Coordinates of C-alpha atoms in Angstrom, one line a residue:
X19 CA 139.9 57.6 164.4
X20 CA 142.7 60.1 164.4
X21 CA 146.2 58.7 164.9
X22 CA 149.2 60.7 166.3
X23 CA 152.9 60.2 165.9
X24 CA 156.0 62.2 166.6
X25 CA 157.8 63.1 163.4
X26 CA 161.6 63.5 163.6
X27 CA 163.0 64.9 160.4
X28 CA 165.7 67.0 158.8
X29 CA 164.9 69.6 156.1
X30 CA 167.3 71.1 153.5
X31 CA 166.9 73.6 150.7
X32 CA 168.6 72.3 147.6
X33 CA 169.1 73.3 144.0
X34 CA 166.7 71.4 141.7
X35 CA 168.5 68.5 140.0
X36 CA 171.2 68.1 142.7
X37 CA 172.4 64.5 142.7
X38 CA 171.3 62.3 145.6
X39 CA 174.3 61.2 147.7
X40 CA 175.0 57.5 148.4
X41 CA 172.7 56.8 151.3
X42 CA 174.1 53.3 151.8
X43 CA 177.0 54.8 153.7
X44 CA 174.8 55.8 156.6
X45 CA 175.3 53.8 159.8
X46 CA 173.0 50.8 160.1
X47 CA 171.7 51.0 156.5
X48 CA 172.0 47.7 154.7
X49 CA 169.5 48.3 151.9
X50 CA 167.0 50.6 150.2
X51 CA 163.8 50.1 148.4
X52 CA 163.3 51.3 144.8
X53 CA 162.4 55.0 144.8
X54 CA 158.7 55.8 144.4
X55 CA 157.4 59.1 143.0
X56 CA 154.1 60.6 144.1
X57 CA 152.2 63.8 143.4
X58 CA 151.0 65.3 146.6
X59 CA 148.3 68.0 146.5
X60 CA 147.6 69.9 149.7
X61 CA 145.3 72.7 150.8
X62 CA 146.3 74.5 154.0
X63 CA 143.8 76.1 156.4
X64 CA 144.2 78.9 158.9
X65 CA 142.3 81.9 160.3
X66 CA 142.4 85.4 158.8
X67 CA 144.9 86.2 161.7
X68 CA 147.1 83.2 160.8
X69 CA 146.7 82.0 164.3
X70 CA 148.0 78.5 163.5
X71 CA 151.0 79.5 161.3
X72 CA 151.9 82.1 164.0
X73 CA 152.2 79.2 166.5
X74 CA 154.2 77.0 164.0
X75 CA 151.1 74.8 163.4
X76 CA 149.8 73.5 160.0
X77 CA 146.4 72.1 159.2
X78 CA 146.0 70.6 155.8
X79 CA 144.0 68.3 153.5
X80 CA 146.3 66.3 151.3
X81 CA 145.8 63.7 148.5
X82 CA 148.5 61.4 147.1
X83 CA 151.1 59.2 148.7
X84 CA 150.6 56.7 151.4
X85 CA 149.0 59.0 154.0
X86 CA 146.2 60.9 152.1
X87 CA 143.9 62.6 154.5
X88 CA 143.8 65.4 157.0
X89 CA 146.9 66.3 158.9
X90 CA 147.6 68.6 161.9
X91 CA 151.2 69.3 162.7
X92 CA 152.2 70.9 166.0
X93 CA 155.4 71.5 167.9
X94 CA 156.4 68.7 170.2
X95 CA 158.8 70.3 172.6
X96 CA 161.5 68.0 171.3
X97 CA 164.2 69.7 169.1
X98 CA 163.8 68.7 165.5
X99 CA 160.5 66.9 166.1
X100 CA 156.8 67.6 165.5
X101 CA 153.6 66.0 166.6
X102 CA 151.5 64.9 163.6
X103 CA 147.8 64.0 164.1
X104 CA 146.2 62.3 161.1
X105 CA 142.7 61.2 160.1
X106 CA 142.0 59.4 156.8
X107 CA 139.4 60.3 154.2
X108 CA 137.4 57.2 155.2
X109 CA 136.7 58.8 158.5
X110 CA 136.5 62.4 157.3
X111 CA 135.8 62.8 153.6
X112 CA 138.0 65.1 151.5
X113 CA 135.0 67.1 150.4
X114 CA 133.5 67.4 153.9
X115 CA 134.1 69.8 156.7
X116 CA 137.3 70.1 158.6
X117 CA 137.2 67.2 161.1
X118 CA 136.6 67.9 164.7
X119 CA 139.4 65.6 165.7
X120 CA 141.9 68.1 164.3
X121 CA 140.0 71.3 165.3
X122 CA 139.6 70.5 169.0
X123 CA 143.4 70.6 169.7
X124 CA 143.7 74.1 168.3
X125 CA 140.5 75.7 169.6
X126 CA 142.4 77.7 172.2
X127 CA 144.2 79.4 169.3
X128 CA 141.5 79.7 166.6
X129 CA 138.7 80.4 169.1
X130 CA 135.6 81.8 167.4
X131 CA 137.4 82.6 164.1
X132 CA 136.7 80.7 160.9
X133 CA 139.3 78.5 159.2
X134 CA 139.7 79.3 155.5
X135 CA 142.1 78.0 152.8
X136 CA 145.3 80.1 152.8
X137 CA 147.6 78.1 150.4
X138 CA 147.7 75.3 147.9
X139 CA 150.9 73.3 147.5
X140 CA 151.7 70.6 144.9
X141 CA 154.7 68.5 145.5
X142 CA 156.4 65.9 143.2
X143 CA 158.0 63.7 145.8
X144 CA 160.4 60.9 145.2
X145 CA 160.8 58.7 148.3
X146 CA 163.6 56.2 149.1
X147 CA 163.1 54.0 152.1
X148 CA 166.2 52.9 153.9
X149 CA 166.2 49.7 156.0
X150 CA 168.5 47.8 158.3
X151 CA 168.8 44.2 159.2
X152 CA 165.7 42.1 158.8
X153 CA 164.3 44.9 156.6
X154 CA 163.6 47.1 159.6
X155 CA 162.6 50.6 158.3
X156 CA 165.1 53.2 159.4
X157 CA 164.3 56.3 157.5
X158 CA 162.7 57.9 154.5
X159 CA 164.6 60.2 152.2
X160 CA 162.3 62.5 150.1
X161 CA 163.3 64.6 147.1
X162 CA 160.7 67.3 146.7
X163 CA 159.9 69.6 143.8
X164 CA 157.4 72.1 145.2
X165 CA 154.9 74.5 143.6
X166 CA 153.1 76.7 146.1
X167 CA 150.4 79.3 145.6
X168 CA 149.4 81.6 148.5
X169 CA 145.7 82.4 148.7
X170 CA 146.2 85.4 150.9
X171 CA 145.7 88.9 149.5
X172 CA 148.6 89.7 147.2
X173 CA 149.8 86.1 147.4
X174 CA 152.1 84.7 144.7
X175 CA 153.3 81.5 143.2
X176 CA 156.7 80.1 144.2
X177 CA 158.7 77.0 143.2
X178 CA 161.6 75.4 144.9
X179 CA 163.3 72.1 145.7
X180 CA 164.1 70.5 149.0
X181 CA 165.2 67.4 150.7
X182 CA 163.6 65.7 153.8
X183 CA 165.1 62.9 155.9
X184 CA 162.6 61.4 158.3
X185 CA 163.4 58.8 161.0
X186 CA 161.1 55.7 161.0
X187 CA 160.6 53.2 163.8
X188 CA 164.2 51.7 163.6
X189 CA 166.0 55.0 163.2
X190 CA 168.4 56.4 165.8
X191 CA 169.9 59.8 166.7
X192 CA 173.2 58.5 165.4
X193 CA 171.6 57.9 162.0
X194 CA 170.0 61.3 162.0
X195 CA 173.3 63.0 162.8
X196 CA 175.2 61.2 160.1
X197 CA 172.4 62.0 157.6
X198 CA 172.7 65.7 158.4
X199 CA 176.4 65.7 157.7
X200 CA 176.0 63.7 154.5
X201 CA 173.2 65.8 153.0
X202 CA 174.9 69.1 153.8
X203 CA 178.1 67.9 152.1
X204 CA 176.0 66.9 149.1
X205 CA 174.5 70.4 148.6
X206 CA 171.8 70.7 151.2
X207 CA 171.5 74.0 153.1
X208 CA 169.5 75.3 156.0
X209 CA 165.8 75.7 155.0
X210 CA 164.7 79.3 154.4
X211 CA 161.4 78.6 156.2
X212 CA 160.2 76.3 159.0
X213 CA 157.7 74.6 156.7
X214 CA 156.4 74.5 153.1
X215 CA 153.4 76.6 154.2
X216 CA 155.6 79.2 155.9
X217 CA 157.6 79.6 152.6
X218 CA 154.4 79.8 150.6
X219 CA 152.7 82.6 152.6
X220 CA 155.9 84.5 153.6
X221 CA 156.7 85.8 157.1
X222 CA 154.1 85.4 159.8
X223 CA 154.2 87.0 163.2
X224 CA 154.8 84.5 166.0
X225 CA 152.0 84.9 168.5
X226 CA 153.0 82.4 171.3
X227 CA 156.6 82.9 172.2
X228 CA 158.9 82.3 175.2
X229 CA 159.6 85.9 176.4
X230 CA 163.1 87.1 177.4
X231 CA 163.9 89.8 179.9
X232 CA 166.4 92.6 179.4
X233 CA 169.4 92.7 181.7
X234 CA 167.9 95.3 184.0
X235 CA 164.1 94.7 183.8
X236 CA 161.5 96.9 185.2
X237 CA 158.6 95.5 187.3
X238 CA 156.3 95.8 184.3
X239 CA 158.7 93.9 182.0
X240 CA 158.9 91.1 184.6
X241 CA 155.1 91.0 185.1
X242 CA 154.4 90.8 181.4
X243 CA 157.1 88.1 181.0
X244 CA 155.4 86.0 183.8
X245 CA 151.9 86.6 182.4
X246 CA 153.1 85.4 179.0
X247 CA 154.7 82.3 180.4
X248 CA 151.4 81.4 182.2
X249 CA 149.3 82.2 179.2
X250 CA 151.5 79.9 177.1
X251 CA 151.1 77.1 179.7
X252 CA 147.3 77.6 179.6
X253 CA 147.3 77.3 175.8
X254 CA 149.6 74.2 176.0
X255 CA 147.4 72.3 178.4
X256 CA 144.0 73.4 176.9
X257 CA 144.0 70.6 174.2
X258 CA 145.2 68.1 176.8
X259 CA 142.2 68.9 179.0
X260 CA 139.9 68.5 176.1
X261 CA 140.9 64.8 175.9
X262 CA 141.2 64.4 179.7
X263 CA 144.9 63.6 179.5
X264 CA 146.6 62.6 182.8
X265 CA 147.5 65.6 184.9
X266 CA 146.3 68.1 182.3
X267 CA 143.5 69.6 184.4
X268 CA 145.9 70.1 187.3
X269 CA 148.5 71.9 185.1
X270 CA 145.9 74.1 183.4
X271 CA 144.4 75.0 186.7
X272 CA 147.9 75.9 188.0
X273 CA 148.5 78.1 185.0
X274 CA 145.3 80.0 185.7
X275 CA 146.2 80.4 189.4
X276 CA 149.7 81.5 188.6
X277 CA 148.4 84.1 186.2
X278 CA 146.0 85.4 188.9
X279 CA 148.8 85.4 191.5
X280 CA 150.8 87.8 189.3
X281 CA 147.8 90.1 189.0
X282 CA 147.2 90.1 192.7
X283 CA 150.8 89.9 193.8
X284 CA 151.8 93.0 191.8
X285 CA 148.7 95.2 192.0
X286 CA 150.5 98.5 191.5
X287 CA 152.5 97.3 188.5
X288 CA 149.4 96.9 186.3
X289 CA 146.3 99.0 186.6
X290 CA 144.0 96.8 188.8
X291 CA 140.9 98.4 187.5
X292 CA 141.7 97.3 183.9
X293 CA 142.7 93.8 184.9
X294 CA 139.9 93.1 187.4
X295 CA 137.6 91.4 184.8
X296 CA 140.4 89.1 183.7
X297 CA 141.1 88.2 187.3
X298 CA 137.4 87.4 187.9
X299 CA 137.1 85.3 184.8
X300 CA 140.2 83.3 185.6
X301 CA 138.9 82.7 189.1
X302 CA 135.7 81.2 187.6
X303 CA 137.8 79.1 185.2
X304 CA 140.0 77.8 188.1
X305 CA 136.9 76.9 190.1
X306 CA 135.5 74.9 187.1
X307 CA 138.8 73.2 186.6
X308 CA 139.0 72.7 190.4
X309 CA 135.9 70.6 190.5
X310 CA 137.4 68.2 188.0
X311 CA 140.8 68.3 189.7
X312 CA 139.4 67.7 193.2
X313 CA 137.5 64.6 192.1
X314 CA 140.5 63.4 190.1
X315 CA 142.7 63.7 193.2
X316 CA 140.2 62.1 195.5
X317 CA 139.8 59.2 193.1
X318 CA 143.6 58.8 193.1
X319 CA 143.7 58.9 196.9
X320 CA 140.8 56.4 197.2
X321 CA 142.5 54.0 194.8
X322 CA 145.8 54.4 196.7
X323 CA 144.1 53.7 200.1
X324 CA 142.9 50.3 198.8
X325 CA 146.1 49.4 197.0
X326 CA 147.5 46.1 198.4
X327 CA 144.3 45.5 200.4
X328 CA 141.5 43.0 199.9
X329 CA 138.3 45.0 200.2
X330 CA 134.9 43.7 199.1
X331 CA 133.5 44.9 195.8
X332 CA 130.9 46.9 197.8
X333 CA 133.6 48.9 199.6
X334 CA 135.5 49.5 196.3
X335 CA 132.3 50.8 194.7
X336 CA 131.4 52.9 197.7
X337 CA 134.8 54.5 197.9
X338 CA 135.7 55.0 194.3
X339 CA 132.5 54.8 192.3
X340 CA 131.0 58.0 193.4
X341 CA 134.2 60.0 192.7
X342 CA 134.5 58.4 189.2
X343 CA 131.0 59.7 188.4
X344 CA 131.8 63.1 189.9
X345 CA 134.9 63.4 187.8
X346 CA 133.1 62.5 184.6
X347 CA 130.5 65.2 185.3
X348 CA 133.2 67.8 186.2
X349 CA 135.1 67.1 183.0
X350 CA 132.0 67.5 180.9
X351 CA 131.4 70.9 182.6
X352 CA 135.0 71.9 182.0
X353 CA 134.7 71.1 178.3
X354 CA 131.4 73.0 178.0
X355 CA 133.0 76.1 179.6
X356 CA 136.1 75.8 177.3
X357 CA 133.9 75.7 174.2
X358 CA 132.0 78.8 175.2
X359 CA 132.4 82.3 173.7
X360 CA 133.0 83.6 177.2
X361 CA 136.2 81.5 177.4
X362 CA 137.4 82.5 174.0
X363 CA 136.8 86.2 174.9
X364 CA 138.9 85.7 178.0
X365 CA 141.8 84.3 175.9
X366 CA 141.4 87.3 173.6
X367 CA 141.5 89.7 176.6
X368 CA 144.6 88.0 178.0
X369 CA 146.3 88.4 174.6
X370 CA 145.5 92.1 174.6
X371 CA 146.7 92.5 178.2
X372 CA 150.1 91.0 177.3
X373 CA 150.6 93.0 174.1
X374 CA 149.3 96.3 175.5
X375 CA 149.7 96.1 179.3
X376 CA 147.9 98.9 181.3
X377 CA 150.8 100.3 183.4
X378 CA 150.2 101.0 187.1
X379 CA 152.1 103.6 189.2
X380 CA 155.0 101.2 190.0
X381 CA 155.5 99.9 186.5
X382 CA 159.0 101.4 186.3
X383 CA 160.1 100.0 189.6
X384 CA 163.1 97.7 189.3
X385 CA 161.9 94.1 189.0
X386 CA 163.8 92.8 192.0
X387 CA 162.4 95.5 194.2
X388 CA 158.8 94.6 193.1
X389 CA 159.4 90.9 193.9
X390 CA 161.0 91.7 197.3
X391 CA 157.9 93.7 198.2
X392 CA 155.5 90.9 197.0
X393 CA 157.4 88.3 199.1
X394 CA 157.5 90.5 202.2
X395 CA 153.8 91.1 201.9
X396 CA 153.1 87.4 201.5
X397 CA 155.3 86.3 204.4
X398 CA 153.6 88.9 206.6
X399 CA 150.2 87.4 205.8
X400 CA 151.4 83.8 206.6
X401 CA 152.8 84.9 210.0
X402 CA 149.5 86.6 210.8
X403 CA 147.6 83.5 209.9
X404 CA 150.0 81.4 212.0
X405 CA 149.4 83.7 215.0
X406 CA 145.7 83.2 214.6
X407 CA 146.1 79.5 214.4
X408 CA 147.7 79.5 217.9
X409 CA 144.5 80.9 219.3
X410 CA 142.4 77.9 218.4
X411 CA 142.3 74.5 220.1
X412 CA 144.2 72.0 217.9
X413 CA 141.9 69.8 215.9
X414 CA 138.9 72.1 216.2
X415 CA 137.0 73.2 213.2
X416 CA 138.3 76.7 213.4
X417 CA 141.9 75.4 213.7
X418 CA 141.5 73.1 210.7
X419 CA 140.1 76.0 208.6
X420 CA 143.0 78.2 209.7
X421 CA 145.5 75.5 208.6
X422 CA 143.8 75.6 205.2
X423 CA 144.3 79.4 205.1
X424 CA 148.0 79.0 205.9
X425 CA 148.3 76.5 203.1
X426 CA 146.8 78.9 200.6
X427 CA 149.0 81.8 201.7
X428 CA 152.1 79.5 201.4
X429 CA 151.0 78.8 197.9
X430 CA 150.8 82.5 197.1
X431 CA 154.2 83.1 198.6
X432 CA 155.6 80.3 196.4
X433 CA 154.0 81.9 193.3
X434 CA 155.4 85.3 194.3
X435 CA 158.9 83.9 194.5
X436 CA 158.4 81.9 191.3
X437 CA 157.5 85.2 189.6
X438 CA 161.1 86.3 190.3
X439 CA 162.6 83.1 188.9
X440 CA 163.6 84.7 185.5
X441 CA 165.8 87.1 187.5
X442 CA 168.0 84.2 188.6
X443 CA 168.3 85.4 192.3
X444 CA 169.2 82.5 194.6
X445 CA 167.4 83.8 197.7
X446 CA 164.1 83.5 195.9
X447 CA 164.7 79.9 195.3
X448 CA 165.3 79.2 199.0
X449 CA 162.1 81.0 200.0
X450 CA 160.2 79.1 197.3
X451 CA 161.5 75.8 198.6
X452 CA 160.3 76.6 202.1
X453 CA 156.9 77.7 200.9
X454 CA 156.6 74.5 198.8
X455 CA 157.4 72.4 201.9
X456 CA 154.7 74.2 203.9
X457 CA 152.2 73.9 201.1
X458 CA 152.9 70.2 200.5
X459 CA 152.8 69.3 204.2
X460 CA 149.5 71.1 204.9
X461 CA 148.1 69.7 201.7
X462 CA 149.0 66.2 202.9
X463 CA 147.4 66.9 206.2
X464 CA 144.2 68.1 204.5
X465 CA 144.1 65.0 202.4
X466 CA 144.2 62.8 205.6
X467 CA 141.5 64.9 207.2
X468 CA 139.2 64.4 204.2
X469 CA 140.0 60.7 204.0
X470 CA 139.2 60.1 207.6
X471 CA 135.9 61.8 207.2
X472 CA 135.1 59.6 204.2
X473 CA 136.2 56.5 206.1
X474 CA 134.0 57.4 209.0
X475 CA 131.0 57.8 206.7
X476 CA 131.6 54.4 205.3
X477 CA 131.9 52.8 208.7
X478 CA 128.3 53.9 209.5
X479 CA 127.0 51.7 206.7
X480 CA 125.3 48.5 207.6
X481 CA 125.8 46.6 204.2
X482 CA 129.5 46.1 204.5
X483 CA 131.0 42.8 205.7
X484 CA 132.9 42.7 209.0
X485 CA 136.3 42.4 207.3
X486 CA 135.6 45.7 205.6
X487 CA 134.9 47.3 209.0
X488 CA 138.2 46.1 210.2
X489 CA 140.0 47.4 207.1
X490 CA 138.3 50.8 207.5
X491 CA 139.5 51.0 211.1
X492 CA 143.1 50.2 210.1
X493 CA 143.0 52.7 207.2
X494 CA 141.8 55.4 209.6
X495 CA 144.7 54.7 212.0
X496 CA 147.1 54.9 209.1
X497 CA 145.6 58.2 207.9
X498 CA 145.8 59.6 211.5
X499 CA 149.5 58.7 211.7
X500 CA 150.1 60.3 208.2
X501 CA 148.3 63.4 209.4
X502 CA 150.6 63.7 212.4
X503 CA 153.7 63.3 210.2
X504 CA 152.4 66.0 207.9
X505 CA 151.9 68.4 210.8
X506 CA 155.4 67.7 212.1
X507 CA 156.8 68.4 208.6
X508 CA 154.9 71.7 208.5
X509 CA 156.2 72.8 211.9
X510 CA 159.7 72.0 210.8
X511 CA 159.5 73.9 207.6
X512 CA 157.7 76.9 209.2
X513 CA 160.9 77.5 211.3
X514 CA 162.7 78.5 208.2
X515 CA 160.1 80.9 206.9

């Protein structure tokens, strides 16, 4: 089984032979184990395009030391920290194929491309473990002498020395800050590269970056910035969906919807004919993810309905068992889609769209003007839908369907205003807040409508005990009241639209 931990460490370039400072002066340190020296031999893998290195990810097979095995290191979102996923050679032999446990988290980056050895690095590492009271491990200090050979065309051999200071279970930010000051004063300098691999292979283009807008952006610059942000979010949540992590399906689905909302909300900024196929493929992906998300939400709602109650096992099974099975099937379908060549081609097409966007007739329009137009168009559609709602008897099927239309249009308005968020214009934030209130209120109402229908179906069963029938009636009354509150919240928010 693979194990994962968050690695918090400092790195320093240093002249070989530089004397180690007195580590006992660091706060909380009361002792140190005798230094141990190991020889670590590692082979690093990547695609021809260096997709992993371009995203600050390393995948290696390493022998020697206490953690021989396969290692995948990824950014963690925490400054100075990385996520490290490990699997030992007892689970995945050193002479075998790259383990699936480490390939799955990076499939959205490597896609259909093969992984090949790109560098071999040998390190003579001397480790000193620092501990506090009761011999609690605080940190490891490593003195490394590195020999690296790039396996890329024209690659060379390089040698250097570096220091690493890694926090262990008992380490604190205070210790890390003090270590940084101490090691700098002893001769350590900022590392010339982010990792040993980066130094071995030289500069690598960063492929997934957080974009920045110029001071006076055009509509095209804003659109590409938004598309890049949503593409990055999709790639971030892809590996989480593959392990069915909490909320991952929802967030990945949101990323696909937001991407599509930019394409549809600014149709004259990009050439719609050249983006139509991406829009269609994202719609399909959102639908597949939606099946998993809908069953996930319903399961959460069903569980919440029974929380604090005393239903029979038959009622629990009837209310939650079916949704649990549906969710498992939907997740398997999502995984199958995400392992397909069609999905990987979509990701490739998105990358091309971002790097070489097909400009439309309004590409050079000021970004704020484009956002204003998208917001005005979206608001007009909501008001039209609200006018149509007033023509239907409240509670009728047509009325309920129109409420759903308003909710979807409020979501599009929210996405349109979110697209302008990088511009820092306050009025967009106010409009987005109103749209979110409308969307949330009508979403809550829709949940109560679905819940009441499910409760009514259960009430028609003849195998449930009488106390369950009483409970179903009470739950229905609570859902009816919740629906009324949701509609009141919608009407209040709609006044500010």
